mmCIF file of C-alpha atoms in Angstrom:
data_model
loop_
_atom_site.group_PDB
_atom_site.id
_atom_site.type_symbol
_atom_site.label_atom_id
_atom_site.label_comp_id
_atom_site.label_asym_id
_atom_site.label_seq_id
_atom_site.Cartn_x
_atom_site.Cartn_y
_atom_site.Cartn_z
ATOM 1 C CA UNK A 1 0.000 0.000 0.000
ATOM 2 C CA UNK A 2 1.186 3.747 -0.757
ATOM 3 C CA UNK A 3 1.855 5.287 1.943
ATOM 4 C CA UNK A 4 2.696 8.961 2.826
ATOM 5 C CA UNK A 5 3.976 10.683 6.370
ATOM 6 C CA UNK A 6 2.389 14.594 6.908
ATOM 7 C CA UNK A 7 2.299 16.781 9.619
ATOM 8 C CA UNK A 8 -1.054 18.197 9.161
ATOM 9 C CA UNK A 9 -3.610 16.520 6.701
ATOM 10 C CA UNK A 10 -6.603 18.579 5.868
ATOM 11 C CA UNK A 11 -9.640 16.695 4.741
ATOM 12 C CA UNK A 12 -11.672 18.618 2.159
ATOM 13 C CA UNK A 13 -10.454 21.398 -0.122
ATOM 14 C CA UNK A 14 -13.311 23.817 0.333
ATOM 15 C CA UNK A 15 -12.894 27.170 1.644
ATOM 16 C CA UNK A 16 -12.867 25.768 4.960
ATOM 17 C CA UNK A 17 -10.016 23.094 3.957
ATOM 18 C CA UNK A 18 -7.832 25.824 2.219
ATOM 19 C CA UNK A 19 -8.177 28.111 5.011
ATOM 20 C CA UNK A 20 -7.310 25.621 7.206
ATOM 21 C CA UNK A 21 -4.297 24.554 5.189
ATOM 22 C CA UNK A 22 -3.084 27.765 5.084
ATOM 23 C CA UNK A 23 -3.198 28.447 8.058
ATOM 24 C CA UNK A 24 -1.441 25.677 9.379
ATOM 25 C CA UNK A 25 1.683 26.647 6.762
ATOM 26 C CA UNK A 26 1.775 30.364 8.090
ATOM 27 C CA UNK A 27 2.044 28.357 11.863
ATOM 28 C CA UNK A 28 5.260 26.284 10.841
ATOM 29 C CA UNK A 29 3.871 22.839 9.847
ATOM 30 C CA UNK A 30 6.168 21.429 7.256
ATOM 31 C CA UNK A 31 4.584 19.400 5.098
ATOM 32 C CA UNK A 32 0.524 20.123 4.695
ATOM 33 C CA UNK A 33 -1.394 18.081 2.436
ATOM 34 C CA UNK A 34 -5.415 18.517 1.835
ATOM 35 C CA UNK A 35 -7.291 15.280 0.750
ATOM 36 C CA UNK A 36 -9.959 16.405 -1.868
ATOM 37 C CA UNK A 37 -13.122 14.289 -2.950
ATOM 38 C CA UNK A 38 -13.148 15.848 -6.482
ATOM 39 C CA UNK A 39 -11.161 16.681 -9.111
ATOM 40 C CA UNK A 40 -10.160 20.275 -8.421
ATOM 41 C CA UNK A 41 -9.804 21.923 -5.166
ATOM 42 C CA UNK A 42 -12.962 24.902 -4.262
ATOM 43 C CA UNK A 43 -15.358 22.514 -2.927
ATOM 44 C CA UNK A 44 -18.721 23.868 -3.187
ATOM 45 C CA UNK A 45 -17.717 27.450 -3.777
ATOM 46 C CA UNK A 46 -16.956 25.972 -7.704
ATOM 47 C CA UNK A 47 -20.354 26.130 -8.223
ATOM 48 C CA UNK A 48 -21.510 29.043 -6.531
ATOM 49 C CA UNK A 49 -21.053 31.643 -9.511
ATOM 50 C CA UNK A 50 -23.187 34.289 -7.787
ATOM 51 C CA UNK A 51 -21.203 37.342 -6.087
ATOM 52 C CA UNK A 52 -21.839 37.582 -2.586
ATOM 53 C CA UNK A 53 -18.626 36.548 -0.733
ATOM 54 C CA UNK A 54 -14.989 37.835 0.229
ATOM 55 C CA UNK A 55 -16.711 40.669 2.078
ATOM 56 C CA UNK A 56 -15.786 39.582 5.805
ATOM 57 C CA UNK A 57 -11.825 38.646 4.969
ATOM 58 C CA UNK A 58 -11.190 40.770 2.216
ATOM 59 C CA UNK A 59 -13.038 43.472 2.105
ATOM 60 C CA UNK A 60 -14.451 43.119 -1.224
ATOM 61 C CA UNK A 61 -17.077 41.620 -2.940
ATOM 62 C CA UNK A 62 -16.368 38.315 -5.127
ATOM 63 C CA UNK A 63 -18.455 35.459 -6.891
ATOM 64 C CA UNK A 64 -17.233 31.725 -5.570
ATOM 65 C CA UNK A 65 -14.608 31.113 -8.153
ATOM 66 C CA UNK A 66 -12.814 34.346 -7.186
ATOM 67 C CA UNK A 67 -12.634 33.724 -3.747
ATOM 68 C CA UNK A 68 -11.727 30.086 -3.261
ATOM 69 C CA UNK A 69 -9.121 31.118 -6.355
ATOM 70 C CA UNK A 70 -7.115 33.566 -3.808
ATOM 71 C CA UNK A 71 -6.987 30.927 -1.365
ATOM 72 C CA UNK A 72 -5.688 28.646 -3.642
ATOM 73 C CA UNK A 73 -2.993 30.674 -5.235
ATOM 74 C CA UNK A 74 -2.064 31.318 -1.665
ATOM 75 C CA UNK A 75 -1.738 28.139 -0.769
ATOM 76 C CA UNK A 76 0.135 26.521 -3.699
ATOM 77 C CA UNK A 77 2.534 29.866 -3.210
ATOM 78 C CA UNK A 78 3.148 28.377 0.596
ATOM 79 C CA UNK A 79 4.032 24.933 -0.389
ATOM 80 C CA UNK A 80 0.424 23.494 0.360
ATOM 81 C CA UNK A 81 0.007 19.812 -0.956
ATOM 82 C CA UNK A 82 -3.362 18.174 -2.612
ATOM 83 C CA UNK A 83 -4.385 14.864 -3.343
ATOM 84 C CA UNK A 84 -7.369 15.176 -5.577
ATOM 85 C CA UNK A 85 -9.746 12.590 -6.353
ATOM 86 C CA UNK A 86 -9.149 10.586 -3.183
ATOM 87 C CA UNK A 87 -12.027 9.789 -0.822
ATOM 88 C CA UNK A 88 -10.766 9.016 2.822
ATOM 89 C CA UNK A 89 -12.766 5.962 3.989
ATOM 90 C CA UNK A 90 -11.353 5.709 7.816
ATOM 91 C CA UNK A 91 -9.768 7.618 9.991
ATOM 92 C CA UNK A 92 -8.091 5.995 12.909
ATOM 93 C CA UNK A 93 -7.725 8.591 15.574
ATOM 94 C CA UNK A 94 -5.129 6.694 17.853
ATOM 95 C CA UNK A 95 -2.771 5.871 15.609
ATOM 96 C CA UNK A 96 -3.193 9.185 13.722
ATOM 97 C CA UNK A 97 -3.576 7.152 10.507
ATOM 98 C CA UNK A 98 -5.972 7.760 7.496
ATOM 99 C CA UNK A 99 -7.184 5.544 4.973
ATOM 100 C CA UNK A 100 -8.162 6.939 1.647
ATOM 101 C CA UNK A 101 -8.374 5.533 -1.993
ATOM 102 C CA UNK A 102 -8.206 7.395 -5.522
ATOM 103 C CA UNK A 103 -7.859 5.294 -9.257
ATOM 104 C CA UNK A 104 -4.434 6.981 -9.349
ATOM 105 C CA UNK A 105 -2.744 5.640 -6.058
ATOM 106 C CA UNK A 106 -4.953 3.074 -4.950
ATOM 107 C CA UNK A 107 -5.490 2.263 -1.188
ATOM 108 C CA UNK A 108 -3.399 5.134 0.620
ATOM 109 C CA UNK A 109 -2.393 5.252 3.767
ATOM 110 C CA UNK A 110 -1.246 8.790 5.136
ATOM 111 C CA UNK A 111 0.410 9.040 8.601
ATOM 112 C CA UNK A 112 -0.345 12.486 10.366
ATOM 113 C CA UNK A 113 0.796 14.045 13.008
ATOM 114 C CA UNK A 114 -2.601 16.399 13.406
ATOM 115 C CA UNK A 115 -5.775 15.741 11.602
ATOM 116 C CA UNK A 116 -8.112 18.728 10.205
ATOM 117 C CA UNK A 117 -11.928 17.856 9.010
ATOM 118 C CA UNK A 118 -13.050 20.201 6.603
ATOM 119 C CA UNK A 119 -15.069 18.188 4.773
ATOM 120 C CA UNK A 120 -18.784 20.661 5.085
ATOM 121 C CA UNK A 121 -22.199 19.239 4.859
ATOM 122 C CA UNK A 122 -24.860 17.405 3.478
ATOM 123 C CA UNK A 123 -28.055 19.058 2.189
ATOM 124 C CA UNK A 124 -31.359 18.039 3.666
ATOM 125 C CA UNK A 125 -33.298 15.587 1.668
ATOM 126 C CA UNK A 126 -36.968 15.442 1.498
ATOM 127 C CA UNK A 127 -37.129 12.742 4.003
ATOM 128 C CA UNK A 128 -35.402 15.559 6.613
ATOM 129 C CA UNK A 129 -37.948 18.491 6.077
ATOM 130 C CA UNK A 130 -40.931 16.440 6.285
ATOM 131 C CA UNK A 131 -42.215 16.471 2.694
ATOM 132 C CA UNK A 132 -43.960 13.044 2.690
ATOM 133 C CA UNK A 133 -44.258 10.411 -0.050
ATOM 134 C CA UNK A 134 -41.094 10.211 -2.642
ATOM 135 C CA UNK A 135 -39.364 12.385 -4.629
ATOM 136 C CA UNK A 136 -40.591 12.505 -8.528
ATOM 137 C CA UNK A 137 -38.210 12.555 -11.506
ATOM 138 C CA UNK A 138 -36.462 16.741 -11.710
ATOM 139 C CA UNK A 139 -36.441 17.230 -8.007
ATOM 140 C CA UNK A 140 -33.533 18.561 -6.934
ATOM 141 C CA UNK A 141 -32.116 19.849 -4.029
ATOM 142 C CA UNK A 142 -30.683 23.634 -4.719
ATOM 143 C CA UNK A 143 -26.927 22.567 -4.397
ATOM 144 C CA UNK A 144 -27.031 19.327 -7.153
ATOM 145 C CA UNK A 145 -29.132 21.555 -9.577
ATOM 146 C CA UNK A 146 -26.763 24.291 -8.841
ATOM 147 C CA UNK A 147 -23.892 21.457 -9.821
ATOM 148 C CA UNK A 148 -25.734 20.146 -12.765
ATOM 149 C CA UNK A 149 -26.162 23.950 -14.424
ATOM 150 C CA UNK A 150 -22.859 25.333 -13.300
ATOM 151 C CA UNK A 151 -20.754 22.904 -13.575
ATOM 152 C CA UNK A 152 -21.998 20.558 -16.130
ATOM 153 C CA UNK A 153 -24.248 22.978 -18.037
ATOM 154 C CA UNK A 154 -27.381 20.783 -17.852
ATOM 155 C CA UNK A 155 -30.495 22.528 -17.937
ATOM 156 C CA UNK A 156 -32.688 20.581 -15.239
ATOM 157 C CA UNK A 157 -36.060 22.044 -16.022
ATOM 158 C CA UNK A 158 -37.658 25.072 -15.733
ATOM 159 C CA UNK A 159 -37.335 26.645 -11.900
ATOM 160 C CA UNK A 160 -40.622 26.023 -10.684
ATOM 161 C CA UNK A 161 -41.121 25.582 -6.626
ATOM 162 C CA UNK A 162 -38.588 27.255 -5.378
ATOM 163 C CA UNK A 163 -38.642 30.914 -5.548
ATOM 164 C CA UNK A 164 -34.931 31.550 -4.238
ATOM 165 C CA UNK A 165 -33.675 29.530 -7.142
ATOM 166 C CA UNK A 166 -36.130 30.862 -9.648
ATOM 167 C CA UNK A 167 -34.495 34.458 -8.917
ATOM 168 C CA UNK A 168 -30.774 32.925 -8.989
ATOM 169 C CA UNK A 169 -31.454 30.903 -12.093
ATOM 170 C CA UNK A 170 -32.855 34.645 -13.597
ATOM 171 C CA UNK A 171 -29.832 36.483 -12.397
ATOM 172 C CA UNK A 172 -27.488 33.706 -13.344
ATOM 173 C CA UNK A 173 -28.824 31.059 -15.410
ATOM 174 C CA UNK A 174 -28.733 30.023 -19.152
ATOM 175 C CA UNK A 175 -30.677 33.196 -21.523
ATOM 176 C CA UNK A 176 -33.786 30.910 -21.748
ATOM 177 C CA UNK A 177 -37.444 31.430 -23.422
ATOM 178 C CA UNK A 178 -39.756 30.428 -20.840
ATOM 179 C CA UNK A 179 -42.238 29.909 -23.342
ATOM 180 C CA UNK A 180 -44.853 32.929 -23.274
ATOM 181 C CA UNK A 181 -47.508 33.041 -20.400
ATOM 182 C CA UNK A 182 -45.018 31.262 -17.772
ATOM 183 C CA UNK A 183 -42.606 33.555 -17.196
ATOM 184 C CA UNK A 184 -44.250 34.621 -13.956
ATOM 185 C CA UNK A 185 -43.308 33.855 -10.719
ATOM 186 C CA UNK A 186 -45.125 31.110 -8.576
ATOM 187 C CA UNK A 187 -45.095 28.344 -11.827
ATOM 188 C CA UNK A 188 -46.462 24.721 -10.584
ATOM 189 C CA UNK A 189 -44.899 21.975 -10.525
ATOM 190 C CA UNK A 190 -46.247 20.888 -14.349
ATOM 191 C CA UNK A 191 -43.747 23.594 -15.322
ATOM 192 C CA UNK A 192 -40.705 21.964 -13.266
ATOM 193 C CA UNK A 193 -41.593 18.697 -14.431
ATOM 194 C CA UNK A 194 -43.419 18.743 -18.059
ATOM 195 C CA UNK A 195 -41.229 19.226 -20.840
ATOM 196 C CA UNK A 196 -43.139 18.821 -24.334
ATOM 197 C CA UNK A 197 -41.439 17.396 -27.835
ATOM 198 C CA UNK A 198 -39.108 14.840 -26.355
ATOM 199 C CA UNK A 199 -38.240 11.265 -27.569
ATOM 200 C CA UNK A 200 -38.922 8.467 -25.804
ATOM 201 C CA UNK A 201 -35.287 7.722 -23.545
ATOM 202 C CA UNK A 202 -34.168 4.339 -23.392
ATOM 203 C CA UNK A 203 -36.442 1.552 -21.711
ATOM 204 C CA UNK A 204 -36.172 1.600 -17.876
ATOM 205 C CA UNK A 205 -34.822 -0.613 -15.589
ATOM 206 C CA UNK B 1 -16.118 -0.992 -1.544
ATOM 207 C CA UNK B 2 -14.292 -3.869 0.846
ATOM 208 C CA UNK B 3 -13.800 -2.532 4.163
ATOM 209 C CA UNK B 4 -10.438 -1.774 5.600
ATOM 210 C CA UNK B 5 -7.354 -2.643 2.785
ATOM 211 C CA UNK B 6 -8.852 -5.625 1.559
ATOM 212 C CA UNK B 7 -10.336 -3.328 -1.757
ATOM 213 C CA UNK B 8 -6.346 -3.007 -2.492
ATOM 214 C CA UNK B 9 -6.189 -5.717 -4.900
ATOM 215 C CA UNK B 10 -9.307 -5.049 -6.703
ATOM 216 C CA UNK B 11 -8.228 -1.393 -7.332
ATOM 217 C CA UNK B 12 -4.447 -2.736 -8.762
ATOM 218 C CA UNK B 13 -6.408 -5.044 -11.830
ATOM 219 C CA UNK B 14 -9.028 -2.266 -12.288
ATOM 220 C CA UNK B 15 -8.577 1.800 -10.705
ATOM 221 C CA UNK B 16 -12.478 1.885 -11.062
ATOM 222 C CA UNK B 17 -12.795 0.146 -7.963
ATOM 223 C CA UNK B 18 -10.506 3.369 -6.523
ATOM 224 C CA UNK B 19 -13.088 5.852 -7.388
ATOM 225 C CA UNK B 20 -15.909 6.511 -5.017
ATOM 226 C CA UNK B 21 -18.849 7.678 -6.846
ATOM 227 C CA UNK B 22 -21.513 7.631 -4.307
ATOM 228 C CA UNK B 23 -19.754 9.012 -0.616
ATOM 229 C CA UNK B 24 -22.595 7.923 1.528
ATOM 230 C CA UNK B 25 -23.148 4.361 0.600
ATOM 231 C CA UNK B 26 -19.137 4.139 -0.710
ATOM 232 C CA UNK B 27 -20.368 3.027 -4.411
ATOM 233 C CA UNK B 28 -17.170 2.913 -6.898
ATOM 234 C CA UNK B 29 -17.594 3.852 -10.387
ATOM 235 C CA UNK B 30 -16.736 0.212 -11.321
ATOM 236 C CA UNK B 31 -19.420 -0.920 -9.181
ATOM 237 C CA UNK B 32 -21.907 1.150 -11.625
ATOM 238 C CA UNK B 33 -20.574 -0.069 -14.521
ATOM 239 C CA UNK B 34 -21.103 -3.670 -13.594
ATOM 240 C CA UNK B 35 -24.373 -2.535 -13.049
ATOM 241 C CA UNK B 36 -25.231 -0.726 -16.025
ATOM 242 C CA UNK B 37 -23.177 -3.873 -18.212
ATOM 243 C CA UNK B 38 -24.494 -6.929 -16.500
ATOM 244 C CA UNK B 39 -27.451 -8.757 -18.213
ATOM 245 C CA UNK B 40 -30.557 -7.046 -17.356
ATOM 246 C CA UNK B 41 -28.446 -3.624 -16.954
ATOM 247 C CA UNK B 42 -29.696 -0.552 -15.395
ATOM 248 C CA UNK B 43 -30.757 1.911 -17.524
ATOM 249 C CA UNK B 44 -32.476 4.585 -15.712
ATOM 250 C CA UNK B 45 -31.353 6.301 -11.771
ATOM 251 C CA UNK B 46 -33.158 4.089 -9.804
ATOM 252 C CA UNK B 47 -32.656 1.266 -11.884
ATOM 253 C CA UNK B 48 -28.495 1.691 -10.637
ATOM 254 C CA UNK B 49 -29.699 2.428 -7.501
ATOM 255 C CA UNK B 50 -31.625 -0.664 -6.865
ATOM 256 C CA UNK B 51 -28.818 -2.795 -8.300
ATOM 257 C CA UNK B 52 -25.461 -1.254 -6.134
ATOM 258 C CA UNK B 53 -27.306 1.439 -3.510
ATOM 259 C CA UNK B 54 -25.818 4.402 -5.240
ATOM 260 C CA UNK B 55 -27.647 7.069 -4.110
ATOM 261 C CA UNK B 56 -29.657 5.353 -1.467
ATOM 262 C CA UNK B 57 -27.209 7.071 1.408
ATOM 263 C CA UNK B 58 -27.219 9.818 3.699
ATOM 264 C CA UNK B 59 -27.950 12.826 1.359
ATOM 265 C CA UNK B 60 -30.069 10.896 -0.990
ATOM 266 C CA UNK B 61 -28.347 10.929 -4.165
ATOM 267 C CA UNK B 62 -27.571 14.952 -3.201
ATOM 268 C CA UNK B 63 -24.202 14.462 -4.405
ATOM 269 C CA UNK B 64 -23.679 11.208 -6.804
ATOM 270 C CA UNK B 65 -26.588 11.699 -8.967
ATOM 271 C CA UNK B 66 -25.167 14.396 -11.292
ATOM 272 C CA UNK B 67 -22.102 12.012 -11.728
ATOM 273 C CA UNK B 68 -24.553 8.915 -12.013
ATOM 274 C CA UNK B 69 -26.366 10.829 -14.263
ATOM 275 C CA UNK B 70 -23.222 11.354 -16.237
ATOM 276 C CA UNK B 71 -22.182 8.011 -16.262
ATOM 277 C CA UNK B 72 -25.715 6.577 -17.349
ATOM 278 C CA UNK B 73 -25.180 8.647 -20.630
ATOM 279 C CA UNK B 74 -21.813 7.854 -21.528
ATOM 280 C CA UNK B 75 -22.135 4.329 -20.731
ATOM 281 C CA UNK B 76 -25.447 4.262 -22.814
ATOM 282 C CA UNK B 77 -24.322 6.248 -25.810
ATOM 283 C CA UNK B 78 -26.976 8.664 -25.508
ATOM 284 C CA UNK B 79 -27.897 12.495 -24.046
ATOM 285 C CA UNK B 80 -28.633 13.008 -20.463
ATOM 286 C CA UNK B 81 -31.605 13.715 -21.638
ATOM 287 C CA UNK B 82 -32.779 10.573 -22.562
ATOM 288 C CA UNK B 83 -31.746 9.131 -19.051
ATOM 289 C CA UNK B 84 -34.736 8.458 -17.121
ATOM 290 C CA UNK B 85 -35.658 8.551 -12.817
ATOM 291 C CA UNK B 86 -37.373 5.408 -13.345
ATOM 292 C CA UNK B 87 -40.363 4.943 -15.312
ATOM 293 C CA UNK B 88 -40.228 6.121 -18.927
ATOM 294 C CA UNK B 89 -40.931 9.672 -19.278
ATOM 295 C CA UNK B 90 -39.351 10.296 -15.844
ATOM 296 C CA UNK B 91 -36.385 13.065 -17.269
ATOM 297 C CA UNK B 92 -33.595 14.245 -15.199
ATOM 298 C CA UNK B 93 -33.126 16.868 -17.280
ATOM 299 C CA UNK B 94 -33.996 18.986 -20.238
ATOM 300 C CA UNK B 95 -30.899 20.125 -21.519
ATOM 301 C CA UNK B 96 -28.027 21.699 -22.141
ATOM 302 C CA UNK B 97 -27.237 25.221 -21.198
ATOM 303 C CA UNK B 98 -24.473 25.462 -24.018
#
């Protein structure tokens, strides 16, 4: 098994993960390396295009790319390490050993001498706010429809229930028709979920 | 995935078994292609879902169905689109923003 010796390890490369990276460089650790999930380090903040942050730490205001991009500049500048694509699947907290795995190295095993988790949340599901019954086809929660438009330039419907998104997906979204008399606010759920003209997909499982 | 190092092995003859597609139920992407290429493959979201538990976790499919969704189409040859929830008719999506 690979295996690599750190003095801090950072788990997640989200703002929270940089930060903490960082920090831990400007304190004297020698050799900081951040474990990241996905394939480039920002963690959420890659798909939150909208402007809105940097205005606590730096005074100015910045979409998501912008401000997880300072971080990272700043921490490839102080000699930060990443190992992208690699999920950590246990963490053994007396022996100050993690376990993680990636296509590119395998099982990994990375000795540290201090552990950081910076690895954020989980959205709630519809199970967790009480909707009841199950969710139909074009649901999404507001962070993977966020994901799918941003970052893989899917169109997932028309924004229909939820107004916060509705006004995001104006401000931000794809120039799109919305077809005549439902451009207004407040559209039903026919609008999230019909979509007219399409072919038959292939035959479900 | 195997628990503790015993996934080593599999990972060495194919990487696949390295990458963790679904983070609450620890699906690989091989695991989802087996499932998608086996006889009677899955073909729509659920239909992977029922097979390997992708997207049955924690956050509900919050964070692998956009990949699942991509892999569905590439595997399939066909637009994302085209992939179904579960029944036919059931879209994911409606297109693509460029």
């Amino acid at each position: 098994m690979y295996c690599v010796k750190c003095d801090v390890v950072v788990i997640g490369g989200g703002p929270a993960g940089l930060a903490a990276a960082v920090a831990a460089k400007e304190e004297g650790a020698e050799k900081v390396l951040i474990l990241e999930r996905d394939n480039a380090l920002g963690g959420i903040l890659q798909q939150c295009i909208h402007p809105g942050f940097g205005l606590t730490r730096f005074h100015e205001e910045m979409t998501g790319p912008e401000y997880y991009g300072r971080f990272v500049k700043q921490a490839e500048e102080l000699g930060v390490e990443a190992m992208l694509n690699s999920m950590v699947l246990q963490v053994d907290h007396e022996k100050h050993e993690i376990l993680c795995t990636s296509s590119q190295y395998g099982l990994t095993c990375v000795q540290a001498g201090s552990i950081v988790l910076a690895m954020g949340c989980r959205e709630k599901t519809r199970a967790n706010i009480m909707v009841p019954g199950t969710r139909p086809a074009g649901l999404y929660t507001a962070g993977a429809a966020q994901r799918l438009v941003n970052r893989q330039n899917i169109i997932v419907g028309r924004p229909g229930c939820h107004p916060g998104f509705r006004r995001y997906w104006n401000d931000y979204g794809p120039a799109y028709d919305p077809g005549g008399s439902s451009g207004g606010d407040g559209g039903g759920t026919d609008e999230l979920l019909g979509r007219p003209d399409t072919q038959p997909g292939p035959v479900s499982g | 995935m195997l628990p503790g190092g015993a996934g080593g092995p599999l990972i060495r003859e194919n990487p696949l078994y390295g990458n963790v597609i679904c983070r609450c139920e620890t699906i690989t992407e091989a695991e989802i292609l087996q499932a998608i290429h086996r006889p009677l493959g899955a073909r729509s979201m659920d239909a992977v879902k029922r097979r390997v538990r992708a997207g049955m976790g924690r956050c509900q499919a919050g964070f692998c169905g956009p990949k699942v969704l991509e892999i569905l189409a590439r595997e399939l040859g066909c637009d994302p689109t085209q992939i179904n929830k579960n029944n036919p008719g059931s879209y994911m999506v409606t297109g693509k923003t460029r």
